[in-house]
Structure formats: C-alpha cells, structure tokens
CSV table of C-alpha atoms and ligand atoms in Angstrom, one decimal:
chain,number,residue,atom,x,y,z
A,270,MET,CA,50.4,97.7,106.7
A,271,THR,CA,49.9,94.8,104.4
A,272,GLY,CA,51.1,92.1,105.8
A,273,ASP,CA,52.2,91.3,102.2
A,274,LYS,CA,55.3,93.2,102.4
A,275,LYS,CA,58.5,93.2,103.8
A,276,VAL,CA,58.8,95.3,107.3
A,277,ILE,CA,61.6,97.1,107.6
A,278,LEU,CA,62.3,98.9,111.3
A,279,SER,CA,64.5,101.7,111.6
A,280,GLY,CA,65.4,104.4,113.3
A,281,ILE,CA,67.6,107.3,114.1
A,282,GLN,CA,68.9,109.3,117.7
A,283,PRO,CA,67.7,112.8,118.1
A,284,SER,CA,71.4,113.2,119.5
A,285,GLY,CA,72.7,116.5,117.6
A,286,ASP,CA,71.4,119.8,115.1
A,287,SER,CA,71.4,118.4,112.2
A,288,ILE,CA,72.7,114.6,109.5
A,289,THR,CA,75.4,114.8,108.7
A,290,LEU,CA,76.2,114.2,104.6
A,291,GLY,CA,77.4,110.5,105.8
A,292,ASN,CA,73.7,109.9,107.6
A,293,TYR,CA,71.9,110.8,104.4
A,294,LEU,CA,73.6,109.0,101.7
A,295,GLY,CA,74.8,106.3,104.0
A,296,ALA,CA,71.5,105.9,105.2
A,297,LEU,CA,67.6,108.4,104.6
A,298,ASN,CA,68.6,108.1,101.1
A,299,ASN,CA,68.1,104.7,100.7
A,300,TRP,CA,64.9,104.9,103.2
A,301,VAL,CA,63.7,106.7,100.4
A,302,LYS,CA,64.4,104.3,97.8
A,303,LEU,CA,63.0,101.4,100.1
A,304,GLN,CA,59.3,103.0,100.9
A,305,ASP,CA,57.3,101.2,98.4
A,306,GLU,CA,58.7,98.3,98.0
A,307,TYR,CA,58.3,97.6,102.2
A,308,ASP,CA,56.3,98.2,105.0
A,309,CYS,CA,58.8,100.2,106.5
A,310,LEU,CA,59.2,102.6,110.3
A,311,TYR,CA,61.2,104.8,110.5
A,312,MET,CA,62.1,105.7,114.4
A,313,LEU,CA,63.2,109.1,115.8
A,314,ALA,CA,65.1,107.2,118.2
A,315,ASP,CA,65.1,109.6,121.5
A,316,MET,CA,65.2,106.9,123.8
A,317,HIS,CA,68.4,105.6,122.9
A,318,THR,CA,70.2,109.3,123.0
A,319,LEU,CA,69.0,109.2,127.0
A,320,THR,CA,72.5,106.6,127.9
A,321,VAL,CA,74.3,109.4,126.5
A,322,ARG,CA,73.2,112.4,128.7
A,323,GLN,CA,71.0,115.4,127.1
A,324,GLU,CA,69.2,118.8,127.4
A,325,ALA,CA,65.2,118.1,127.6
A,326,ALA,CA,64.9,121.8,125.6
A,327,LYS,CA,67.2,120.0,123.1
A,328,LEU,CA,66.5,116.6,123.3
A,329,ARG,CA,63.0,118.0,122.3
A,330,SER,CA,63.6,120.7,119.6
A,331,ARG,CA,65.9,117.9,118.2
A,332,THR,CA,63.5,115.4,117.8
A,333,LEU,CA,60.9,117.2,116.4
A,334,SER,CA,63.5,118.3,113.8
A,335,LEU,CA,64.8,115.2,113.1
A,336,LEU,CA,61.5,114.3,111.8
A,337,ALA,CA,61.5,117.3,110.1
A,338,GLN,CA,64.5,116.2,108.4
A,339,TYR,CA,63.2,112.9,107.9
A,340,ILE,CA,60.7,113.9,105.2
A,341,ALA,CA,62.7,116.9,104.0
A,342,ALA,CA,65.2,113.8,102.8
A,343,GLY,CA,62.0,111.7,100.9
A,344,LEU,CA,59.9,110.2,103.0
A,345,ASP,CA,56.2,110.2,103.1
A,346,PRO,CA,55.1,110.3,105.4
A,347,ASP,CA,51.7,107.8,103.7
A,348,LYS,CA,54.1,105.6,103.1
A,349,ASN,CA,56.0,104.3,106.1
A,350,ILE,CA,54.9,105.2,109.6
A,351,MET,CA,57.3,107.2,111.2
A,352,PHE,CA,57.6,107.6,114.7
A,353,ILE,CA,58.5,108.8,118.2
A,354,GLN,CA,59.9,105.7,120.8
A,355,SER,CA,59.4,107.1,123.6
A,356,HIS,CA,55.9,107.8,122.2
A,357,VAL,CA,55.4,104.5,122.1
A,358,PRO,CA,55.9,102.6,125.6
A,359,ALA,CA,56.2,98.9,125.0
A,360,HIS,CA,59.5,99.2,123.0
A,361,ALA,CA,60.3,99.8,127.2
A,362,GLU,CA,58.0,97.5,128.5
A,363,LEU,CA,59.3,95.0,125.9
A,364,ALA,CA,62.3,95.9,126.9
A,365,TRP,CA,62.4,94.6,130.5
A,366,ILE,CA,60.7,91.4,129.8
A,367,LEU,CA,64.1,91.1,126.9
A,368,ASN,CA,66.8,92.0,129.6
A,369,CYS,CA,65.6,89.6,131.1
A,370,TYR,CA,66.2,87.0,128.2
A,371,THR,CA,70.3,88.6,126.9
A,372,GLN,CA,73.5,87.9,129.7
A,373,MET,CA,75.2,90.4,130.1
A,374,GLY,CA,78.7,88.9,128.6
A,375,GLU,CA,77.2,89.1,126.0
A,376,LEU,CA,75.9,93.3,126.2
A,377,GLY,CA,79.6,93.5,127.7
A,378,ARG,CA,80.8,92.6,124.7
A,379,MET,CA,79.3,94.7,121.9
A,380,THR,CA,81.5,96.5,121.3
A,381,GLN,CA,79.9,100.2,121.4
A,382,PHE,CA,79.6,99.8,124.7
A,383,LYS,CA,83.1,99.1,125.2
A,384,ASP,CA,83.6,102.1,123.4
A,385,LYS,CA,81.0,104.2,125.0
A,386,SER,CA,82.4,103.9,128.4
A,387,GLN,CA,85.7,104.4,127.3
A,388,LYS,CA,84.6,107.6,126.0
A,389,HIS,CA,81.7,108.4,128.8
A,390,ALA,CA,83.9,107.2,131.7
A,391,ASP,CA,82.0,109.2,134.6
A,392,ASN,CA,79.3,108.0,133.0
A,393,VAL,CA,78.7,104.9,132.1
A,394,ASN,CA,75.7,103.9,133.1
A,395,ALA,CA,72.5,100.3,132.8
A,396,GLY,CA,70.7,102.0,129.9
A,397,LEU,CA,73.8,101.8,128.2
A,398,PHE,CA,74.4,98.8,129.3
A,399,ASP,CA,71.7,97.8,127.7
A,400,TYR,CA,71.3,99.4,125.0
A,401,PRO,CA,71.3,96.7,122.4
A,402,VAL,CA,68.5,95.5,124.7
A,403,LEU,CA,66.3,98.9,124.3
A,404,MET,CA,66.7,98.2,120.8
A,405,ALA,CA,65.5,94.5,120.0
A,406,ALA,CA,62.8,95.4,121.2
A,407,ASP,CA,62.3,98.2,118.7
A,408,ILE,CA,62.4,95.8,116.2
A,409,LEU,CA,61.2,92.3,117.5
A,410,LEU,CA,57.9,95.1,118.5
A,411,TYR,CA,57.4,94.8,114.3
A,412,LYS,CA,58.9,91.8,113.7
A,413,ALA,CA,60.7,93.8,111.9
A,414,ASP,CA,62.6,91.3,108.8
A,415,LEU,CA,64.9,93.8,107.6
A,416,VAL,CA,66.7,96.2,109.7
A,417,PRO,CA,68.7,99.3,107.6
A,418,VAL,CA,72.3,99.9,109.4
A,419,GLY,CA,75.4,100.8,109.4
A,420,THR,CA,78.0,97.9,110.3
A,421,ASP,CA,78.5,100.0,113.0
A,422,GLN,CA,75.1,98.5,114.3
A,423,LYS,CA,75.6,95.1,112.5
A,424,GLN,CA,76.7,94.2,116.3
A,425,HIS,CA,72.8,95.2,117.8
A,426,VAL,CA,71.5,93.2,115.2
A,427,GLU,CA,73.3,90.1,115.0
A,428,LEU,CA,72.5,90.0,119.2
A,429,THR,CA,68.9,90.8,118.1
A,430,ARG,CA,68.6,87.5,115.9
A,431,ASP,CA,69.9,85.8,119.2
A,432,ILE,CA,67.6,87.1,121.6
A,433,ALA,CA,64.8,86.4,119.2
A,434,GLN,CA,65.8,82.8,118.6
A,435,ARG,CA,66.8,82.4,122.3
A,436,PHE,CA,62.7,83.1,123.0
A,437,ASN,CA,60.9,81.9,120.6
A,438,GLY,CA,63.1,78.3,121.0
A,439,ILE,CA,61.5,78.6,124.7
A,440,TYR,CA,57.8,79.6,123.8
A,441,GLY,CA,57.7,79.0,120.0
A,442,ASP,CA,57.5,81.0,116.8
A,443,VAL,CA,56.9,84.7,119.3
A,444,PHE,CA,59.0,86.9,117.1
A,445,THR,CA,61.1,87.4,113.2
A,446,VAL,CA,64.5,86.3,113.2
A,447,PRO,CA,65.4,89.7,111.5
A,448,GLU,CA,68.2,90.4,109.4
A,449,PRO,CA,71.1,93.8,109.2
A,450,TYR,CA,70.5,95.2,105.5
A,451,ILE,CA,72.7,96.9,104.7
A,452,ALA,CA,72.7,99.1,101.8
A,453,PRO,CA,74.8,98.1,98.8
A,454,PRO,CA,78.2,100.1,99.5
A,455,SER,CA,77.1,103.0,97.2
A,456,ALA,CA,78.7,106.0,97.8
A,457,GLY,CA,77.9,107.3,100.1
A,458,SER,CA,78.6,105.2,102.7
A,459,LYS,CA,82.4,104.9,102.4
A,460,ILE,CA,82.1,109.1,103.2
A,461,LYS,CA,85.0,109.8,105.2
A,462,SER,CA,86.5,112.8,107.2
A,463,LEU,CA,87.2,116.1,105.3
A,464,GLN,CA,90.2,116.1,108.2
A,465,ASP,CA,90.8,112.5,108.6
A,466,PRO,CA,90.1,111.1,105.2
A,467,THR,CA,91.0,107.6,107.1
A,468,ALA,CA,88.0,107.5,109.3
A,469,LYS,CA,84.1,107.9,108.9
A,470,MET,CA,82.9,111.1,108.5
A,471,SER,CA,81.2,110.9,111.6
A,472,LYS,CA,79.2,114.5,113.9
A,473,SER,CA,80.8,114.0,117.0
A,474,ASP,CA,84.9,114.9,114.7
A,475,PRO,CA,87.0,116.0,116.9
A,476,ASN,CA,87.5,118.9,113.9
A,477,PRO,CA,84.5,120.5,113.3
A,478,ASN,CA,85.9,121.0,109.7
A,479,GLY,CA,86.0,117.2,108.8
A,480,CYS,CA,81.7,116.5,109.0
A,481,ILE,CA,79.2,118.1,106.7
A,482,PHE,CA,76.0,118.4,108.5
A,483,MET,CA,72.5,118.6,105.8
A,484,LEU,CA,71.1,122.1,107.8
A,485,ASP,CA,74.9,123.5,106.9
A,486,PRO,CA,74.1,126.5,105.3
A,487,PRO,CA,76.0,126.3,102.1
A,488,GLU,CA,78.5,129.0,102.4
A,489,VAL,CA,79.6,127.3,105.2
A,490,VAL,CA,79.8,124.1,103.3
A,491,VAL,CA,82.4,125.8,100.6
A,492,LYS,CA,84.0,126.5,102.9
A,493,LYS,CA,84.5,123.2,105.0
A,494,ILE,CA,85.3,121.5,101.1
A,495,LYS,CA,88.5,123.8,100.2
A,496,ARG,CA,90.3,123.2,103.4
A,497,ALA,CA,90.1,120.1,103.2
A,498,VAL,CA,92.5,117.4,104.0
A,499,THR,CA,94.0,116.0,100.5
A,500,ASP,CA,98.0,115.3,100.0
A,501,SER,CA,101.3,117.6,98.3
A,502,GLU,CA,101.0,115.7,94.6
A,503,ALA,CA,99.0,118.5,92.0
A,504,GLU,CA,96.6,115.4,90.6
A,505,VAL,CA,93.0,114.9,90.7
A,506,ALA,CA,92.6,111.3,90.5
A,507,TYR,CA,90.9,108.3,92.3
A,508,ARG,CA,93.9,106.3,93.8
A,509,GLU,CA,95.9,104.3,96.9
A,510,GLY,CA,97.4,106.8,98.1
A,511,LYS,CA,95.3,109.5,97.9
A,512,ASP,CA,92.2,109.7,100.2
A,513,GLY,CA,91.6,113.1,100.8
A,514,ILE,CA,91.8,113.3,96.7
A,515,ASN,CA,89.2,110.3,96.5
A,516,ASN,CA,86.9,111.2,98.9
A,517,LEU,CA,86.2,114.3,98.0
A,518,LEU,CA,85.8,112.6,94.3
A,519,THR,CA,83.9,110.2,96.7
A,520,ILE,CA,81.0,113.4,97.2
A,521,TYR,CA,81.6,114.8,94.5
A,522,ALA,CA,79.9,111.5,92.7
A,523,ALA,CA,77.8,110.4,95.3
A,524,VAL,CA,76.0,114.9,95.5
A,525,THR,CA,75.9,114.8,91.5
A,526,GLY,CA,74.7,110.8,90.9
A,527,LYS,CA,77.9,110.4,88.2
A,528,THR,CA,80.0,107.2,88.2
A,529,VAL,CA,83.8,108.2,90.8
A,530,GLU,CA,85.0,107.4,87.4
A,531,GLN,CA,83.1,110.5,85.9
A,532,ALA,CA,84.3,112.7,88.4
A,533,ALA,CA,88.2,111.7,88.5
A,534,ASN,CA,87.8,112.5,83.9
A,535,GLU,CA,86.0,115.8,84.5
A,536,PHE,CA,88.9,116.7,86.9
A,537,SER,CA,92.2,115.1,85.7
A,538,ASP,CA,93.1,119.0,85.0
A,539,SER,CA,91.8,120.6,87.6
A,540,GLY,CA,94.1,122.3,90.0
A,541,TYR,CA,92.6,121.3,93.5
A,542,GLY,CA,91.4,124.6,94.5
A,543,ASP,CA,89.2,124.2,91.2
A,544,PHE,CA,88.2,121.1,91.8
A,545,LYS,CA,87.2,121.7,95.4
A,546,ALA,CA,85.3,124.9,94.6
A,547,ALA,CA,83.8,122.9,92.5
A,548,VAL,CA,83.3,119.8,94.6
A,549,GLY,CA,82.2,122.9,97.3
A,550,GLU,CA,79.3,123.8,95.4
A,551,ALA,CA,77.8,120.6,93.7
A,552,THR,CA,77.3,120.0,97.4
A,553,ALA,CA,75.6,122.7,98.8
A,554,GLU,CA,73.1,122.8,95.5
A,555,ARG,CA,72.5,119.1,96.5
A,556,LEU,CA,71.5,120.2,99.7
A,557,ARG,CA,70.1,122.8,99.0
A,558,PRO,CA,66.7,121.0,98.2
A,559,PHE,CA,67.0,118.8,100.9
A,560,GLN,CA,67.2,122.5,103.8
A,561,GLU,CA,64.0,124.3,101.3
A,562,LYS,CA,61.6,121.6,102.7
A,563,TYR,CA,63.4,121.2,106.0
A,564,ARG,CA,62.8,125.3,106.7
A,565,GLU,CA,58.9,124.6,105.6
A,566,LEU,CA,58.3,121.9,107.6
A,567,MET,CA,59.4,122.9,110.6
A,568,ASN,CA,57.7,126.6,109.8
A,569,ASN,CA,54.3,124.2,110.0
A,570,LYS,CA,54.8,122.5,113.7
A,571,ASP,CA,50.9,121.4,113.3
A,572,TYR,CA,51.4,119.0,111.0
A,573,LEU,CA,55.1,117.6,111.8
A,574,GLU,CA,52.6,116.9,115.1
A,575,ALA,CA,49.8,115.2,112.9
A,576,VAL,CA,52.8,113.0,111.0
A,577,TYR,CA,54.5,111.9,114.6
A,578,ARG,CA,50.9,112.0,117.1
A,579,SER,CA,49.4,109.3,113.5
A,580,GLY,CA,52.9,107.4,113.4
A,581,ALA,CA,52.7,106.9,117.4
A,582,GLU,CA,48.8,105.4,117.0
A,583,ARG,CA,50.0,103.2,114.1
A,584,ALA,CA,53.0,101.8,115.5
A,585,GLY,CA,51.6,101.5,118.9
A,586,ARG,CA,48.7,99.4,117.4
A,587,LEU,CA,52.0,97.1,115.8
A,588,ALA,CA,53.4,96.9,118.7
A,589,ALA,CA,50.4,96.7,121.8
A,590,ARG,CA,50.0,93.2,119.2
A,591,THR,CA,52.9,91.5,119.6
A,592,LEU,CA,53.5,92.8,123.2
A,593,SER,CA,50.3,90.7,123.7
A,594,LYS,CA,51.6,88.1,122.8
A,595,VAL,CA,54.8,88.2,123.9
A,596,MET,CA,53.0,88.8,128.2
A,597,LYS,CA,50.9,86.2,127.5
A,598,LYS,CA,54.0,84.0,126.9
A,599,VAL,CA,55.9,84.9,129.8
A,600,GLY,CA,53.4,83.9,132.2
A,601,PHE,CA,50.9,87.7,132.8
A,602,VAL,CA,47.7,87.7,133.9
A,603,PRO,CA,46.2,89.9,130.3
A,604,ARG,CA,45.2,93.5,131.7
B,814,LIG,N1,70.8,102.1,117.6
B,814,LIG,C1,71.0,103.3,116.4
B,814,LIG,C2,72.1,104.2,115.7
B,814,LIG,O1,72.5,105.0,116.9
B,814,LIG,C3,69.9,103.8,116.6
B,814,LIG,C4,69.1,102.2,116.8
B,814,LIG,C5,67.9,102.4,117.8
B,814,LIG,C6,68.3,102.3,116.3
B,814,LIG,N2,66.9,102.0,117.7
B,814,LIG,C7,67.1,100.7,116.1
B,814,LIG,C8,68.5,101.2,114.0
B,814,LIG,C9,66.5,99.5,115.9
B,814,LIG,C10,67.8,100.4,113.8
B,814,LIG,C11,66.5,99.1,114.7
B,814,LIG,O2,72.4,104.7,114.7
C-alpha cells in the first residue's frame, strides 16, 4: 500500500463449499483484473456468516477453502492483501462505534435484511439486523475508494456512504466516502439459474441443478448443463423469450471469451443436445485449471496459513491506524 493508488476492498462470505460460476465470472475474475491498477484488500467475511447459523468445523474449513479459491482464481497474494475478517479485531471494534451513528430505521429499510429475516424467520438475530454496519466498518477501516459488489450489496455500500458522511460531518474528515464499483456488465454478471433462467444463478437455488459450482467435477458440470431448462423450439438463437438458451449462450461466451453473437452463430445449425454438450465441455474446460490450482493449494496448508497470517498483519496495521483516529475523535482515552 503505497498510497498513490486507489484502494479497493471487497469480500465474500465463506458460507458454502465452493464459489459459483457466477461468483467467479462476475466477481473474482474481475478482481484479478484490478490487482495491478489498485491497492486491493480481499476479505474472507467469516464474521458475517454467523448471522445465519453455521457449523463450526464447516465454517473453519470453508474459510480456508475460500482463500484457496481466491488464489486459484488468480488473485496474487503478493499483489493483494487477503485476510480473514475475524483476524483483524478492529472490524468488530469499529462496528460497535458505527452502531451508535446508525439509525434503526436505516437498517430496517435494507432489503437484504427484510429478505433474510423472512427466510430465517426462526433466527432474526441482532447480527442479521446489524450486518450492514459491520460491512461499513470493513470498508471504512481501509479508506477504500471503491467497493466491487454485486447489485444485491449496493444498498449496503450506499448506507456505508451515509454513515461515513454523517461521521465526517460531526468530526471532520475521518473516513473516505466509498463508491460501489459495479463491474462493467460482463457476460459473467448476467448468468442465470439453469433451472429457472429468469432468476440469478445462486448457491441457494432451490434446485441443486440450477447452479454450477467452481469445484463441481467435469461430469457434474456436463450433466447440469444437459439438464438445463430451455424451450420447445429447436433453434439456438439469442432473443427475447428464449431465456434458457440465452443463458447457455451467455455462459458459453463467458467461459470461452467469445461474444454472445459469435456463440449464437457458431451454433445456429445445431440441435439443443449438441449445443448443450458443447457448452458443458467448454465450461468444464474453463474450470479445469482452477480446480488443479485449488487442489495444489489445499495440499499446502502451510502456504495458505502464511498468506492469511501476513494478510492479517498488513490489514491489521492499516485498520489500527483508522480505528485509533476514530477512537480519539469520539473521546476514548488513548490506549
Ligand atoms: N456482505 C457481502 C456479501 O455477502 C460480503 C461482505 C462483507 C463485503 N463485508 C464486505 C463485500 C465489505 C464488500 C465489502 O456479499
């Protein structure tokens, strides 16, 4: 962190066994492109996962696995600070302070809170409500200029801006007011469920065949794509009303680096069966090097440990600087 580049911070929750093809093409793959131009911090948001009940042993192994997936996707530990959120205590400390500068009404309006409290009606805990404040702390600690997020997290970044501006209004320029960085709408960010091509591809798809995971074995990928919902016509073409085919063309284009038009031309004379087989093969092929790298990393736990330890140290130093400034401003006696 030299200070002359803009700072980027983002994170993913280690709440699943594998990132999805959508996560990869829509997020990680873009992060990789940012690593030279920006000072980037990428967090494993383990604290956020506790807002929904987790199994301890699973959370532990998934956190390590997600770090390996970050690196397998191409994030270079020498160029980016990769760290585990709970390893930097300043996140929890700043979140407490920011809680006192955030209104109940603001948090109650967050659409993700409303959605999740319906989905987990038996466990609407205070953490679920407070989740965006912890996220604001994540972002503000590092004076992040840009926060790459999907559209579902944009509201949280906007709340972060409000909190930062409010705090700065009282105490002077303490926080950098961040902006959401919505990646240029690449094909990757538009990938839909294979089983319901009107909905986003998501790991919580009610139908397990709807979502491709980056760690799915090749034969599973091929099978899921073979079963993808299409339509009763017999023409591979990208146009309105053909959501299933459009989605498969989008996936094919994204994993091969071709445009959707090129993809549509390539298959204009194909039947759905051949088309699906080709999309399946191309997707499995794209996952292969990721999975090889992942397995290599998971066999080298010492290396992963070195990465997250050094990440926590570097992140911790930056975070401590902001936190101590904040503590001074609000009137805490210096430690
Ligand atoms: N809430 C984000 C998600 O579920 C993860 C996250 C936590 C995050 N802290 C963040 C993303 C800070 C960006 C910046 O996707």
